GROMACS .gro file of C-alpha atoms in nm:
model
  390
    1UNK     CA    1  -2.622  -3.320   0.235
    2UNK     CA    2  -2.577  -3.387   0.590
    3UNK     CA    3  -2.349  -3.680   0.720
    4UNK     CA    4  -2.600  -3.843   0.921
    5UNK     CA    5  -2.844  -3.865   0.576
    6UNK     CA    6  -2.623  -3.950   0.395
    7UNK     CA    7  -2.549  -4.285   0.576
    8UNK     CA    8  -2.895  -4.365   0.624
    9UNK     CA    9  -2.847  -4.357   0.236
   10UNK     CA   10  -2.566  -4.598   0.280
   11UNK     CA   11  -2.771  -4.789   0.471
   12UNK     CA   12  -3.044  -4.857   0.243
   13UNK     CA   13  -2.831  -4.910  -0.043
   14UNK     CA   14  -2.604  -5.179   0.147
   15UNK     CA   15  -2.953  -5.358   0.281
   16UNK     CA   16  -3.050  -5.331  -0.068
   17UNK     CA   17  -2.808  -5.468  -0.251
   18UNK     CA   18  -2.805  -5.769   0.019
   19UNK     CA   19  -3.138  -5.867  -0.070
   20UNK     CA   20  -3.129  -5.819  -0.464
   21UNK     CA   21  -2.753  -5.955  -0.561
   22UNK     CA   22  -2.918  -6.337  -0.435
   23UNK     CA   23  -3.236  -6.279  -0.709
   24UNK     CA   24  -3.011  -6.163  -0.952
   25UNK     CA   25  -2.732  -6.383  -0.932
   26UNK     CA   26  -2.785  -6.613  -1.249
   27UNK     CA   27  -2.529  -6.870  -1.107
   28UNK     CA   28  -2.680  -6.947  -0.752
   29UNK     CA   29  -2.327  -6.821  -0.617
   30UNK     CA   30  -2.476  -6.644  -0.342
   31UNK     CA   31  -2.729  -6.773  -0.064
   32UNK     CA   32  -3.045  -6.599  -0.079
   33UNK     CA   33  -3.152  -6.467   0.243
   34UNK     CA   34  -3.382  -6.626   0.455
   35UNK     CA   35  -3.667  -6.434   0.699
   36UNK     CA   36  -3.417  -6.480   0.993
   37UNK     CA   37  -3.120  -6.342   0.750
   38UNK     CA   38  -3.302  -6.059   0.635
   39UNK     CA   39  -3.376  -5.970   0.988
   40UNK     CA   40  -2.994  -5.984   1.087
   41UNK     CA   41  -2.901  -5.802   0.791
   42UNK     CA   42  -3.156  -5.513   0.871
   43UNK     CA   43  -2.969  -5.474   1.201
   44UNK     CA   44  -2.634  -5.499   1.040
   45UNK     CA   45  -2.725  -5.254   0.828
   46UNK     CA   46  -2.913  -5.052   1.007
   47UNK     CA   47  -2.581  -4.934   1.256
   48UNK     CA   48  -2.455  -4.787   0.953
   49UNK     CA   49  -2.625  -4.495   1.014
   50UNK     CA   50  -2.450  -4.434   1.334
   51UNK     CA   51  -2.070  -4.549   1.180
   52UNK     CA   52  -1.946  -4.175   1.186
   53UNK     CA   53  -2.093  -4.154   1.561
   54UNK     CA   54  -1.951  -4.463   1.686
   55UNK     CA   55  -1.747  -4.644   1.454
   56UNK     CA   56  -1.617  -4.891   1.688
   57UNK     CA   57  -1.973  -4.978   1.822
   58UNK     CA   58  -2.074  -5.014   1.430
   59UNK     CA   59  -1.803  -5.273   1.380
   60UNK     CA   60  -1.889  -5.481   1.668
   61UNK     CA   61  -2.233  -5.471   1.567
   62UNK     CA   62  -2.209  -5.571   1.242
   63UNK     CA   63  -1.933  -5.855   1.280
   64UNK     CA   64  -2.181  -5.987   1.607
   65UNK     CA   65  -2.419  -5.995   1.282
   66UNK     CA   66  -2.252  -6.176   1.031
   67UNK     CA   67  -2.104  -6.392   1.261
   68UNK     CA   68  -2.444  -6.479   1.380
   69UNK     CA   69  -2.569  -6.477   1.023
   70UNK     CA   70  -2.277  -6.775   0.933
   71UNK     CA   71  -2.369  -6.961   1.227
   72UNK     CA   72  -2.730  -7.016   1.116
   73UNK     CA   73  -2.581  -7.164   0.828
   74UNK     CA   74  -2.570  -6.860   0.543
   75UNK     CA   75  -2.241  -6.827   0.372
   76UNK     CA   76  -2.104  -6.578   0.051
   77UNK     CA   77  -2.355  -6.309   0.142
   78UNK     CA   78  -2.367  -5.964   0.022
   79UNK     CA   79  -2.394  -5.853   0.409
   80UNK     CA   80  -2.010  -5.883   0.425
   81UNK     CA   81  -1.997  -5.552   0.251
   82UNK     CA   82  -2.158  -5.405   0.566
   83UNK     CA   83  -1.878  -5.524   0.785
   84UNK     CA   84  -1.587  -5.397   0.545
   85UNK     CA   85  -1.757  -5.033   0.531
   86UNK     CA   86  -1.750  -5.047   0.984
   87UNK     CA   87  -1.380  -5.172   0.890
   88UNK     CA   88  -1.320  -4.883   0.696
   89UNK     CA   89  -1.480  -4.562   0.926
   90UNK     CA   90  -1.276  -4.751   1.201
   91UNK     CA   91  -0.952  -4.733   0.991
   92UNK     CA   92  -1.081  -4.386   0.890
   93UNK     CA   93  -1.182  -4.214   1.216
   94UNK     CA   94  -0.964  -4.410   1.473
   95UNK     CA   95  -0.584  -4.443   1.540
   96UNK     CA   96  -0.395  -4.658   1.283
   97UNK     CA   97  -0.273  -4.926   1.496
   98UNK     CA   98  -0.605  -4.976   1.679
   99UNK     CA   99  -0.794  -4.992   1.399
  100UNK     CA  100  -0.562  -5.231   1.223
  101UNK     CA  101  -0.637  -5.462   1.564
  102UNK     CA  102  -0.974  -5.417   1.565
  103UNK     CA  103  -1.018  -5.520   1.199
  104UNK     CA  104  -0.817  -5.826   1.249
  105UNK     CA  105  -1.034  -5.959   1.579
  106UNK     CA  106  -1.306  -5.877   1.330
  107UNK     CA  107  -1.160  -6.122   1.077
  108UNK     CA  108  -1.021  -6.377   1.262
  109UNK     CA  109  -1.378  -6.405   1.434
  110UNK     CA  110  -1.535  -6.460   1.112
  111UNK     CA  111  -1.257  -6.669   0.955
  112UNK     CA  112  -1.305  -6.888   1.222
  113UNK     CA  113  -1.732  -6.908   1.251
  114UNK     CA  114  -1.647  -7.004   0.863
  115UNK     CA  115  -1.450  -7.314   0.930
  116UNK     CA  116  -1.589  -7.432   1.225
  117UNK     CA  117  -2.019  -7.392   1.128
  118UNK     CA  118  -1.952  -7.366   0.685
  119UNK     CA  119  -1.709  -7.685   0.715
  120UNK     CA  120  -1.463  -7.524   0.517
  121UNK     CA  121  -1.072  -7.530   0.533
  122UNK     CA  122  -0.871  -7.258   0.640
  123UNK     CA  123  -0.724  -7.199   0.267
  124UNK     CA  124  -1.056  -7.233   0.143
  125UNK     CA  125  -1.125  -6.933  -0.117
  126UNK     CA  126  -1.405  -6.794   0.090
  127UNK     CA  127  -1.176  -6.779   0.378
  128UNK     CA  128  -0.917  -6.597   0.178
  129UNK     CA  129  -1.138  -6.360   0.025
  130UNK     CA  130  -1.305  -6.267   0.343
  131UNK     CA  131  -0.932  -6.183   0.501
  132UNK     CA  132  -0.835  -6.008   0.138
  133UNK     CA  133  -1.163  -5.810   0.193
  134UNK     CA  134  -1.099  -5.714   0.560
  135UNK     CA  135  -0.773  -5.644   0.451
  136UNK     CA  136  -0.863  -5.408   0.196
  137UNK     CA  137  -1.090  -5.174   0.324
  138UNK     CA  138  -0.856  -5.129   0.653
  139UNK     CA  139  -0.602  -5.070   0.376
  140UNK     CA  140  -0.862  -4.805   0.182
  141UNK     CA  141  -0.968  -4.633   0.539
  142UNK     CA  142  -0.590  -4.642   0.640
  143UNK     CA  143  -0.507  -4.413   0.270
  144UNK     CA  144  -0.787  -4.172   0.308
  145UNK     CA  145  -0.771  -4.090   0.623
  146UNK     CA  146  -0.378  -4.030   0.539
  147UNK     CA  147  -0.478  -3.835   0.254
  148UNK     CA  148  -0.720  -3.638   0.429
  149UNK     CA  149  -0.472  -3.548   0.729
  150UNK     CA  150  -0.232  -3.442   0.456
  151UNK     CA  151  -0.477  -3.203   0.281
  152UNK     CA  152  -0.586  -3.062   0.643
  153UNK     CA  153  -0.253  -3.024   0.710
  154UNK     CA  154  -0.151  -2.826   0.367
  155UNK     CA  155  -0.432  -2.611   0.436
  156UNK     CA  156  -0.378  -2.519   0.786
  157UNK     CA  157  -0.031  -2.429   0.678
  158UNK     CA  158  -0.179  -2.193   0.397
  159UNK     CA  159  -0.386  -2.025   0.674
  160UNK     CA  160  -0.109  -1.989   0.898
  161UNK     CA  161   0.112  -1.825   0.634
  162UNK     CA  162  -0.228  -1.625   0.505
  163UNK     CA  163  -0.243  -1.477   0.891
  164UNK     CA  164   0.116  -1.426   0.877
  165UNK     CA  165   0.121  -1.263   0.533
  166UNK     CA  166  -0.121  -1.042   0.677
  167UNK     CA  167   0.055  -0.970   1.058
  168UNK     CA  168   0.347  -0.840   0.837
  169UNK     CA  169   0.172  -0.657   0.562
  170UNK     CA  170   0.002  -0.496   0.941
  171UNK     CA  171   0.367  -0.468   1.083
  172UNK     CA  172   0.493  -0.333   0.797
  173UNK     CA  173   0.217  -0.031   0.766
  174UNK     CA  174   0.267   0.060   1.131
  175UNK     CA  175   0.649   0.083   1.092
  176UNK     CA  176   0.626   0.263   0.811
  177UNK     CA  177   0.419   0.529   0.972
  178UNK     CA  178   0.641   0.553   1.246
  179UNK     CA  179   0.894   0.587   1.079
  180UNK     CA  180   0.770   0.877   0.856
  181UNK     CA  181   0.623   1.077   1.208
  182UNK     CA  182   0.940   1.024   1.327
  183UNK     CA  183   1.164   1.149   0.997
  184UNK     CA  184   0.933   1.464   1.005
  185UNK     CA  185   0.925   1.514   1.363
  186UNK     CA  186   1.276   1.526   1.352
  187UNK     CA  187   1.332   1.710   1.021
  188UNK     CA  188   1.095   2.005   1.185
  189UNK     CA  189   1.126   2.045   1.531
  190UNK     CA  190   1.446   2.203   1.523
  191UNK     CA  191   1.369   2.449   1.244
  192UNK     CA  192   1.033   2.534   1.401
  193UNK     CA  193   1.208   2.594   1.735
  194UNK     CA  194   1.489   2.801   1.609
  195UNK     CA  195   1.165   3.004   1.431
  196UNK     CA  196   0.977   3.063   1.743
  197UNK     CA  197   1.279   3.193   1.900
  198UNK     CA  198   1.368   3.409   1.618
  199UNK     CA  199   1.042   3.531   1.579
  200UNK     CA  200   1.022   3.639   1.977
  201UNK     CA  201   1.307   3.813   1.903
  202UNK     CA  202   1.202   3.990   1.648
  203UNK     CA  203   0.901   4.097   1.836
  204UNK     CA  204   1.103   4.237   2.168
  205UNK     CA  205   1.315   4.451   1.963
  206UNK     CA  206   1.152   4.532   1.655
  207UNK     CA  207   1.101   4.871   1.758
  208UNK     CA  208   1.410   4.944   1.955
  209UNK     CA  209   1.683   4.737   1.757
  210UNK     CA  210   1.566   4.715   1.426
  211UNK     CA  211   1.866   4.575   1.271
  212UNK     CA  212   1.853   4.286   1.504
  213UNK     CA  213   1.543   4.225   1.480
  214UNK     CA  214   1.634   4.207   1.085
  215UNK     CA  215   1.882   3.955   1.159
  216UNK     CA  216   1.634   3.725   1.355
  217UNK     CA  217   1.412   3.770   1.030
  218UNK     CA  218   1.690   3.657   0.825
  219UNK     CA  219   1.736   3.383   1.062
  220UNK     CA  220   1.357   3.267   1.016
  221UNK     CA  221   1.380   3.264   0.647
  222UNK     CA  222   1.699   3.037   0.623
  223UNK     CA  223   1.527   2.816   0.887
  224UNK     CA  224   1.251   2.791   0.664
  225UNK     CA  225   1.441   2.766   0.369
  226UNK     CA  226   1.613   2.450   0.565
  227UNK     CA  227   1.304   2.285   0.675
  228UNK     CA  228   1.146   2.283   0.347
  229UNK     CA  229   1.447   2.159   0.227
  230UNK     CA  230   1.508   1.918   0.455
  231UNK     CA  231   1.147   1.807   0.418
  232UNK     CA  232   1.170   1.751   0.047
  233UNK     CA  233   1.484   1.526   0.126
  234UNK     CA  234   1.262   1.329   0.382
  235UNK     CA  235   0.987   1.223   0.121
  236UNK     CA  236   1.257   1.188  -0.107
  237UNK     CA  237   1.377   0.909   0.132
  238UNK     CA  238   1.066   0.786   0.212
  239UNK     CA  239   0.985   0.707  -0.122
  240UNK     CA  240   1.254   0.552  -0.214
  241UNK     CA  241   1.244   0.172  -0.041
  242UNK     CA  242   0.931   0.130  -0.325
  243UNK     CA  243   1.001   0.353  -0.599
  244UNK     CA  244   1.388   0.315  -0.651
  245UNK     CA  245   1.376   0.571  -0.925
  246UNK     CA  246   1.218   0.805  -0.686
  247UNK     CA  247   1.584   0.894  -0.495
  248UNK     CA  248   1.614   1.204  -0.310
  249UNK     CA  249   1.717   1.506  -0.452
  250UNK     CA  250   2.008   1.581  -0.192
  251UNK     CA  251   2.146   1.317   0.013
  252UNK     CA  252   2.087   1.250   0.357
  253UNK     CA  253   2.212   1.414   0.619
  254UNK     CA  254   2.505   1.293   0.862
  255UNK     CA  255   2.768   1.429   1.080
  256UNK     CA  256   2.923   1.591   0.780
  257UNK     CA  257   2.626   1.826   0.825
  258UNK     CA  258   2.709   1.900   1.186
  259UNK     CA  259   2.887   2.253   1.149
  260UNK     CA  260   2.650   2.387   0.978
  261UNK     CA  261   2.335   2.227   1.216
  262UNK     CA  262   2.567   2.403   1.495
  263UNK     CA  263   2.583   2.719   1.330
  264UNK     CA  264   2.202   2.739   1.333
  265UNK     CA  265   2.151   2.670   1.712
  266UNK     CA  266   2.424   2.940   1.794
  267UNK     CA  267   2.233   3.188   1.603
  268UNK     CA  268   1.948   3.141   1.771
  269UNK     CA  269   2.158   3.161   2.086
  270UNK     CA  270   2.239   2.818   2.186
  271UNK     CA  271   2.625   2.790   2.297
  272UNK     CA  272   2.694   2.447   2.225
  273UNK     CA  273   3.038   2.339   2.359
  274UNK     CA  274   3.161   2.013   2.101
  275UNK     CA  275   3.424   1.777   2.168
  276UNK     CA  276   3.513   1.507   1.959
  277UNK     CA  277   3.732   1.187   2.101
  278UNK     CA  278   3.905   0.893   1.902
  279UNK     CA  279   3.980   0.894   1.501
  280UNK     CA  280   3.676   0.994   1.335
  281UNK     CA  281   3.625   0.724   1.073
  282UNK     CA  282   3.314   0.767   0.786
  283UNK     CA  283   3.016   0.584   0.893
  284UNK     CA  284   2.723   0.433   0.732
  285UNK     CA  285   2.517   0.589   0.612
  286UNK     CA  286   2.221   0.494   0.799
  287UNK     CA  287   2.444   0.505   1.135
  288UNK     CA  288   2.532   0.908   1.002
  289UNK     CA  289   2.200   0.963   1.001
  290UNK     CA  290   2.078   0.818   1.293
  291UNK     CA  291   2.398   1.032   1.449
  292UNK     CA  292   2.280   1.380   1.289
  293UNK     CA  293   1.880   1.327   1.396
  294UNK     CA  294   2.015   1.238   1.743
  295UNK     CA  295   2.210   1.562   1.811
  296UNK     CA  296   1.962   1.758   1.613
  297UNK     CA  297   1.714   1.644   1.836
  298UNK     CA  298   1.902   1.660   2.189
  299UNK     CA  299   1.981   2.016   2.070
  300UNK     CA  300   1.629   2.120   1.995
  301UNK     CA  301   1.531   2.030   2.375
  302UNK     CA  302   1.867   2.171   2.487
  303UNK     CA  303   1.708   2.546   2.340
  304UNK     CA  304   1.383   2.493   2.422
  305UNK     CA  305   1.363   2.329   2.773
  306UNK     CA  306   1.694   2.424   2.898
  307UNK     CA  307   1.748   2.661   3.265
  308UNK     CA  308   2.023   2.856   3.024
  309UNK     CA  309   2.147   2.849   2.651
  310UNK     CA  310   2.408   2.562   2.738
  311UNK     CA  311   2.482   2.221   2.606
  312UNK     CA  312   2.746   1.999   2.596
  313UNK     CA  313   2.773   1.775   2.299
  314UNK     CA  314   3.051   1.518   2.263
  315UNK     CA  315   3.099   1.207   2.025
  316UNK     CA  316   3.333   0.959   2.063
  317UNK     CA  317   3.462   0.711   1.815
  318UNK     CA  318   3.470   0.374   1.922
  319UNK     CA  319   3.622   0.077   1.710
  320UNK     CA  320   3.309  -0.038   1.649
  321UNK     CA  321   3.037   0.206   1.765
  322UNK     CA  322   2.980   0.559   1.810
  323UNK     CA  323   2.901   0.729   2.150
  324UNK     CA  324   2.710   1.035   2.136
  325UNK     CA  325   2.639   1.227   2.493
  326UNK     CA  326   2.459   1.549   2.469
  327UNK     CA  327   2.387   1.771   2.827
  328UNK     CA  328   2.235   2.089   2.927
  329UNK     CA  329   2.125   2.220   3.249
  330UNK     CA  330   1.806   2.136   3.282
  331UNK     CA  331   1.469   2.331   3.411
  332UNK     CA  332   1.284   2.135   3.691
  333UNK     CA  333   1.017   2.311   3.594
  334UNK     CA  334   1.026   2.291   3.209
  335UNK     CA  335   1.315   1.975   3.150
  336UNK     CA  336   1.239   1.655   2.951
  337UNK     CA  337   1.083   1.409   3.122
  338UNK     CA  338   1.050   1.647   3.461
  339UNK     CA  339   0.708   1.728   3.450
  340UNK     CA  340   0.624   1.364   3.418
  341UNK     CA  341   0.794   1.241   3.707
  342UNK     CA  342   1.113   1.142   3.567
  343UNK     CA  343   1.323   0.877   3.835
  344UNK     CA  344   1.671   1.053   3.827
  345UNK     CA  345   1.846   0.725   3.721
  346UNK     CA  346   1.581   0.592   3.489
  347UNK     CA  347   1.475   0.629   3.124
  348UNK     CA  348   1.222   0.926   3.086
  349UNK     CA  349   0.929   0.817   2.861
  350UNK     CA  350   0.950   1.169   2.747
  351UNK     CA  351   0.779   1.372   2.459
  352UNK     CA  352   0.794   1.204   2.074
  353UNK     CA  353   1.158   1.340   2.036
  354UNK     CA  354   1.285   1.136   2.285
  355UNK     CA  355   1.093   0.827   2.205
  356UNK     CA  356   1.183   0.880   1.814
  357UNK     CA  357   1.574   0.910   1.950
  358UNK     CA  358   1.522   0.546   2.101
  359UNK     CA  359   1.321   0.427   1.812
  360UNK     CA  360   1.653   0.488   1.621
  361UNK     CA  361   1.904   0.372   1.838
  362UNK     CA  362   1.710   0.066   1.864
  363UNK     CA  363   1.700   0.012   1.529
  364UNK     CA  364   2.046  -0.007   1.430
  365UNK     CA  365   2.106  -0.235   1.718
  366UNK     CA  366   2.209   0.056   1.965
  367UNK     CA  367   2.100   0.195   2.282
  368UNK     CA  368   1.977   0.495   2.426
  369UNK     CA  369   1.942   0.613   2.773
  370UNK     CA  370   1.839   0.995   2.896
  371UNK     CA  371   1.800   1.070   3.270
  372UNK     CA  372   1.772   1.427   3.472
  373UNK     CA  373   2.012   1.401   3.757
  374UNK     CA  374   2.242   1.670   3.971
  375UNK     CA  375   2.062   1.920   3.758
  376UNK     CA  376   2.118   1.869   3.424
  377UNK     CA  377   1.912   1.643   3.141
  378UNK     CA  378   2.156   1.399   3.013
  379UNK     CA  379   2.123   1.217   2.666
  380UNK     CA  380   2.376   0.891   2.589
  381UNK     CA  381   2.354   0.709   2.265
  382UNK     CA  382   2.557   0.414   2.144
  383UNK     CA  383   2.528   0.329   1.768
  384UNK     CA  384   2.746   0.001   1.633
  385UNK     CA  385   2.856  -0.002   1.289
  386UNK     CA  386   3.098  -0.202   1.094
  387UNK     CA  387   3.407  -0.066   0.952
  388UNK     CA  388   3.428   0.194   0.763
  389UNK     CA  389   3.115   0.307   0.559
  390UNK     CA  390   3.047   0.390   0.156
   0.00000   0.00000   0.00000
């Protein structure tokens, strides 16, 4: 039912109740209202309707009333209860302290039409029940509307944590997806690299070197053999956060694996020069891995993109970080980050390699930087860890 009906209700029950309570009353208690009184009380009751509207119009409108209503003489009339609902939707609807002031003007102004046109003393009963009543339904108003806030309040704070519950669950599937492109980008763009240039080997001397181009076949299968491998270690990984039981079947890579990561670049004709500087401590394992993708994938675009089979790859052990720095002379034509307009001593945007390097970095609190400059494509990383890792 709508508001507005249902205090024209309100209304008519209030009016009602005014005019029958004097017929019924048994005791003669209360003063049965005369034409003039019924007249008043109409319009008392009457504004009512409008109390949600303009609740401090309502209460001046129906205190004008019984005020005028005492001063024609009537007294202990049912038309009171008119007054202490406008006392209420004020106490309700407006702010505490000015409703609280506005309810007592209302009651002192009555109080005193009482004992100056009833002839009644100020500690007269009537006089303290009116103030008790005035007092009351401010009092009622002041609970529900307190009650009311509270509830809005405990509800807007479900909603809030309902949208939040759902901006992570949304968080949560977009990192997750990332983060499995960017484990399989990673776990196959090396192998499929070293494959391709295997397989052009193969090709150019197939018929003239056919034990080479063996070899490069033998190359292609281990790479294979590797990226399946490494790909069945991936899922393994990437079903582990919900499935603990579901572990990987080999661990996870990290610069343990390097020599052998090496080894397959140089056989596919990549002369990597290492150097290693500071005491090489063991690392976390998440740092390791972040280490091993990183060089991985600086090597792949080393072989692919690079103006000759060169790169330099060093790592340095910090106290509390590793520093990895991986360069190759780069092709203007061909380099990362070249063809789109790479600023010589700004971050490229790159290909998904690079962006999965910084994704990485990143995470682990790190940095990353990789910038073409005096000719060759340069690739710094800087991954913190603590201590020694398990």
């Amino acid at each position: 039912m709508r508001p507005s009906v249902m205090d024209a209700l309100l209304a008519a029950v209030v009016y009602g109740i005014s005019l029958l309570v004097p017929v019924l009353d048994e005791n003669g208690d209360t003063q049965p209202l005369t034409v003039r009184g019924a007249i008043v009380g109409a319009v008392i009751c009457a504004s009512l309707a409008f109390r949600r509207r303009w609740p401090v119009a309502v209460l001046a409108v129906t205190a004008s009333g019984m005020a005028a209503y005492v001063v024609s003489g009537g007294h202990k009339s049912p038309l009171m209860l008119a007054t202490m609902i406008a006392m209420y939707t004020c106490a309700l609807r407006r702010p505490r302290r000015e409703a609280v002031l506005e309810a007592a003007a209302v009651a002192a102004l009555l109080t005193g039409m009482s004992v100056v046109f009833g002839n009644r003393g100020w500690l007269g009963p009537e006089i303290i029940a009116m103030i008790a009543q005035s007092a009351l339904a401010v009092a009622v108003g002041i609970a529900v509307g307190n009650r009311r806030a509270y509830v809005a309040a405990v509800e807007e704070r479900a909603r809030r944590a309902e949208r939040t519950r759902e901006e992570e669950a949304r968080r949560r599937v977009i990192d997750e997806r990332l983060r499995i492109a960017r484990e399989l980008h990673d776990v196959l763009a090396h192998h499929i690299a070293i494959i391709n240039v295997q397989a052009g080997v193969a090709t150019h001397v197939m018929e003239t070197e056919p034990d080479q181009a063996k070899e490069s076949l033998a190359h292609i299968r281990r790479a294979a053999r590797s990226s399946l491998e490494e790909v069945r270690t991936a899922i393994g990984l990437l079903r582990r956060p919900d499935d603990p039981d579901e572990a990987a079947v080999e661990p996870s890579p990290g610069l343990d694996g390097l020599p052998d990561l090496i080894a397959g670049f140089v056989a596919a004709g990549l002369i990597v020069d290492q150097k290693v500087a500071g005491t090489p401590v063991d690392l976390p394992a998440a740092v390791g891995l972040t280490a091993y993708r990183v060089v991985q994938e600086a090597l792949t675009n080393a072989s692919r993109h690079a103006s000759r089979p060169y790169a330099d790859l060093e790592l340095q052990y910090l106290p509390s970080a590793l520093r990895i720095h991986v360069r190759n002379p780069a092709d203007p034509a061909a380099g990362p980050g070249s063809s789109r307009g790479l600023d010589p001593l700004e971050l490229g945007e790159g290909g998904h390699g690079l962006l999965g390097m910084r994704e990485r970095a990143h995470a682990l609190g790190g940095t990353f930087a990789a910038r073409l400059a005096d000719g060759r494509f340069e690739v710094r990383v800087l991954l913190p860890h603590e201590g020694t890792g398990t």
